[in-house]
Amino acid sequence: MDRLLLIDDETDVQYSFRRIFDSREIELTTASSGEEGLKVLARVRPDLVIMDVRMGGMNGLETLRRIRQSDAKLPVIMMTAYGTTQTAIEAMKLGAYDYLLKPFDVPKLKQLVAGALKAARDMKQVVSYQPLLESEDYALGIVGRSEPMQSVFKLIGQLAASDATALITGESGTGKELVARAIYHHSRRSGQPFLAINCAAIPENLLESELFGHEKGAFTGATAQRIGKFEQCDQGTIFLDEIGDMSLATQTKILRVLQSGTFERVGGNQPLKVDVRVIAATNKPLEQAVTTKQFREDLFYRLNVVRIQIPPLRDRREDIRLLVNYFLKKFAEGGNQPPKSISPEVVTALEQYRWPGNVRELENVIQRAIVVAKGDAILLSDLPSEILSCDPATEASQAPGAKAAAVAGSPETGTDLAAVARTLFRWAREEGKLKVIPAVERQLIIEALAETKGNQVQAAKLLGITRATLRKRVEKFKIRQELSIK
Ligand SMILES: Nc1ncnc2c1ncn2[C@@H]1O[C@H](COP(=O)(O)OP(=O)(O)OP(=O)(O)O)[C@@H](O)[C@H]1O
Ligand SMILES: [Mg+2]
């Protein structure tokens, strides 16, 4: 029988837990405060603790810290009604097993509890991490409540607690630098320097000397010795942005620093030693660069030990509303004005747009809207035209190049056919079909052949193509085989 301890000051939550969990397999004990929880814990010796973050008296994070000190292997799941980055990161950093957002859904909760109890059994011999520093109250402003962002927060917390190299990937404007800074701020190196270098912005021949320094006379123009970023940043953290743009020669040097902590200045022959944590980011597919030999495979694997993939904004539309509120507040504080309000149709329009420039583009749109809005509310007319002219249905389907189909006022929009096309589109996307037109074409041909009982002449006529074309398609899409299987 597994022992579960719930620490939460809300009687409603205690009640629902009793209903969900009190069973023959699980023995549930409850406590209404952190202080009480610690006492009960010593007596009951639970296999798993589930605890609220916000409680009167000792809060959840502090209680978690104490629990970790007395029993580092006991899994603790934190619950919070506030999906703030801060709590998520802190909780994971303190070694929480996981955390849950309230209100929680019961199947998910059960699944999580089952997983944690299994981990508890498996984990008996694993040594756990002890935080080295007291947490600091940084307002890092990473907003997001969506599932993929919650995973990002968890990884930030875990990375902050370690010294591992990290690779952050994601489209432009998704927040890669923000995440890198968050890892740094929460890490034990936060008292030491953080240097960001944009590898794409520095000419290739200068990057090496920028990173590693050079000796006097190393090359034309090297009139004095120069100390590079790695040397300046000893004990600190270096953020190598756009690492996909780095030359192979520089990659080799980076690999060496990562492996042995040593390097030489350009033109120098004395090996220097540093202790620097590297966080890298790129918006390029590095795997591809590895296959085309533009990126060293060994360096890729070295960097890819922990990967944070930040999803594009269009894949987490539920965060848009939160981000809008956050930016409204942020810019209002900058201007010492109360935040502008925003009409619901504006929010809807923002939620439907594709956001090719991701969060950065959204931030710019809000900043601009605040400036152009006349009254104290932001209206549709304050948004740029590309957001207004987007067709919600095609936008929501997230199709690349969807804009072309969204020409306002064209006869195709608003008809039944448009609705069918929309459905088809979504189907193809959800099925993971990369080539929508061939996928749909194939299905239409199957329909026509079924309708004409396999008569190609008639089917071609119905489809409006020649018989020769139909035959080619049938072959290309391997339709006959499928029909005969049926
Ligand atoms: N989740 C978020 N919450 C709040 N602000 C965000 C978030 N993500 C990104 N931003 C803001 O969007 C802007 C772009 O973020 P950042 O510079 O980190 O993106 P990036 O991925 O490094 O982009 P690029 O690839 O173009 O360098 C910044 O102003 C950042 O503060
Ligand atoms: Mg960046």
XYZ file of N, CA and C and ligand atoms in Angstrom, residues 85 140-144 149 153 168-180 198 239 241-242 281-283 310 316 319 323 326-327 330 357-361 363-364, ligand 1:
157
model
N 5.942 31.503 -14.044
C 7.240 30.951 -14.326
C 8.014 30.729 -13.059
N 11.615 37.558 -14.017
C 12.200 37.299 -15.330
C 11.225 37.494 -16.466
N 9.961 37.508 -16.117
C 8.972 37.799 -17.135
C 8.940 36.831 -18.294
N 8.955 35.552 -18.007
C 8.639 34.609 -19.074
C 7.205 34.172 -18.848
N 6.350 34.539 -19.775
C 4.938 34.289 -19.588
C 4.531 33.056 -20.383
N 3.662 32.242 -19.810
C 3.162 31.102 -20.551
C 2.491 30.113 -19.647
N 4.994 25.337 -22.842
C 5.798 26.282 -22.067
C 6.034 25.760 -20.657
N 9.593 25.529 -18.751
C 9.909 26.008 -17.392
C 10.556 24.908 -16.558
N 19.401 25.675 -26.896
C 18.043 26.188 -26.983
C 17.700 26.402 -28.451
N 16.628 25.785 -28.896
C 16.255 25.959 -30.298
C 14.840 26.508 -30.395
N 14.555 27.135 -31.500
C 13.223 27.691 -31.707
C 13.297 28.758 -32.777
N 12.149 29.050 -33.370
C 12.105 30.079 -34.405
C 12.510 31.432 -33.835
N 12.756 32.344 -34.734
C 13.117 33.692 -34.315
C 11.993 34.326 -33.482
N 12.380 34.952 -32.385
C 11.406 35.664 -31.565
C 10.636 34.795 -30.587
N 11.034 33.536 -30.428
C 10.285 32.672 -29.508
C 10.738 32.821 -28.058
N 11.855 33.515 -27.829
C 12.285 33.733 -26.453
C 13.525 32.950 -26.062
N 14.368 32.621 -27.028
C 15.548 31.807 -26.723
C 16.498 32.518 -25.756
N 16.710 33.797 -26.019
C 17.634 34.534 -25.148
C 17.052 34.685 -23.744
N 15.753 34.923 -23.707
C 15.076 35.056 -22.419
C 15.260 33.785 -21.584
N 15.118 32.648 -22.233
C 15.265 31.372 -21.540
C 16.717 31.185 -21.074
N 17.668 31.560 -21.940
C 19.079 31.434 -21.557
C 19.357 32.266 -20.309
N 26.543 37.140 -30.224
C 25.773 36.743 -31.380
C 26.739 36.332 -32.497
N 26.686 32.891 -23.412
C 25.549 32.550 -24.261
C 25.970 32.711 -25.715
N 24.847 32.782 -29.105
C 23.609 32.901 -29.868
C 23.906 32.640 -31.337
N 22.961 32.054 -32.028
C 23.105 31.717 -33.464
C 24.359 30.885 -33.697
N 22.317 28.772 -28.590
C 20.986 28.854 -29.187
C 21.103 28.947 -30.691
N 20.055 28.507 -31.346
C 20.023 28.630 -32.802
C 18.592 28.539 -33.306
N 18.338 29.218 -34.432
C 17.024 29.012 -35.045
C 17.165 28.183 -36.314
N 11.801 25.602 -27.956
C 10.698 26.512 -27.658
C 9.724 26.500 -28.826
N 0.923 27.546 -29.573
C 0.501 27.688 -28.165
C -0.340 28.949 -28.055
N -1.450 30.991 -24.963
C -0.563 31.930 -24.265
C -0.725 33.367 -24.757
N 0.099 36.865 -22.785
C 1.200 37.712 -23.244
C 0.712 39.129 -23.520
N 0.342 40.880 -20.325
C 1.669 41.144 -19.776
C 2.314 42.351 -20.461
N 2.238 42.390 -21.793
C 2.866 43.509 -22.515
C 2.121 44.820 -22.262
N 3.410 45.925 -19.019
C 4.822 46.277 -19.108
C 5.008 47.656 -19.734
N 6.712 36.078 -36.654
C 7.803 36.633 -35.842
C 7.642 36.315 -34.360
N 6.680 35.439 -34.057
C 6.494 34.928 -32.698
C 6.295 36.015 -31.635
N 6.809 35.779 -30.422
C 6.497 36.683 -29.315
C 7.040 38.092 -29.572
N 8.192 38.160 -30.241
C 8.732 39.489 -30.515
C 7.768 40.304 -31.373
N 7.169 39.660 -32.358
C 6.218 40.353 -33.224
C 4.985 40.789 -32.418
N 4.865 41.424 -29.254
C 5.301 42.519 -28.385
C 5.307 43.838 -29.166
N 5.848 43.801 -30.384
C 5.890 45.013 -31.209
C 4.497 45.508 -31.587
N 7.334 33.829 -22.992
C 7.619 35.133 -23.074
N 7.117 35.985 -22.164
C 7.392 37.303 -22.243
N 8.147 37.866 -23.171
C 8.685 37.076 -24.103
C 8.458 35.659 -24.099
N 9.114 35.124 -25.141
C 9.735 36.139 -25.764
N 9.490 37.325 -25.156
C 9.976 38.638 -25.587
O 10.071 38.605 -27.008
C 11.266 39.212 -27.444
C 12.106 38.223 -28.208
O 12.670 37.283 -27.319
P 14.159 36.728 -27.510
O 15.071 37.810 -27.927
O 14.506 35.947 -26.304
O 13.883 35.755 -28.743
P 14.911 34.882 -29.594
O 14.286 33.530 -29.692
O 16.256 34.975 -29.008
O 14.824 35.561 -31.003
P 15.928 35.575 -32.196
O 15.996 34.182 -32.741
O 15.320 36.498 -33.189
O 17.196 36.041 -31.604
C 11.952 39.761 -26.218
O 11.613 41.111 -26.045
C 11.379 38.920 -25.098
O 11.378 39.638 -23.901
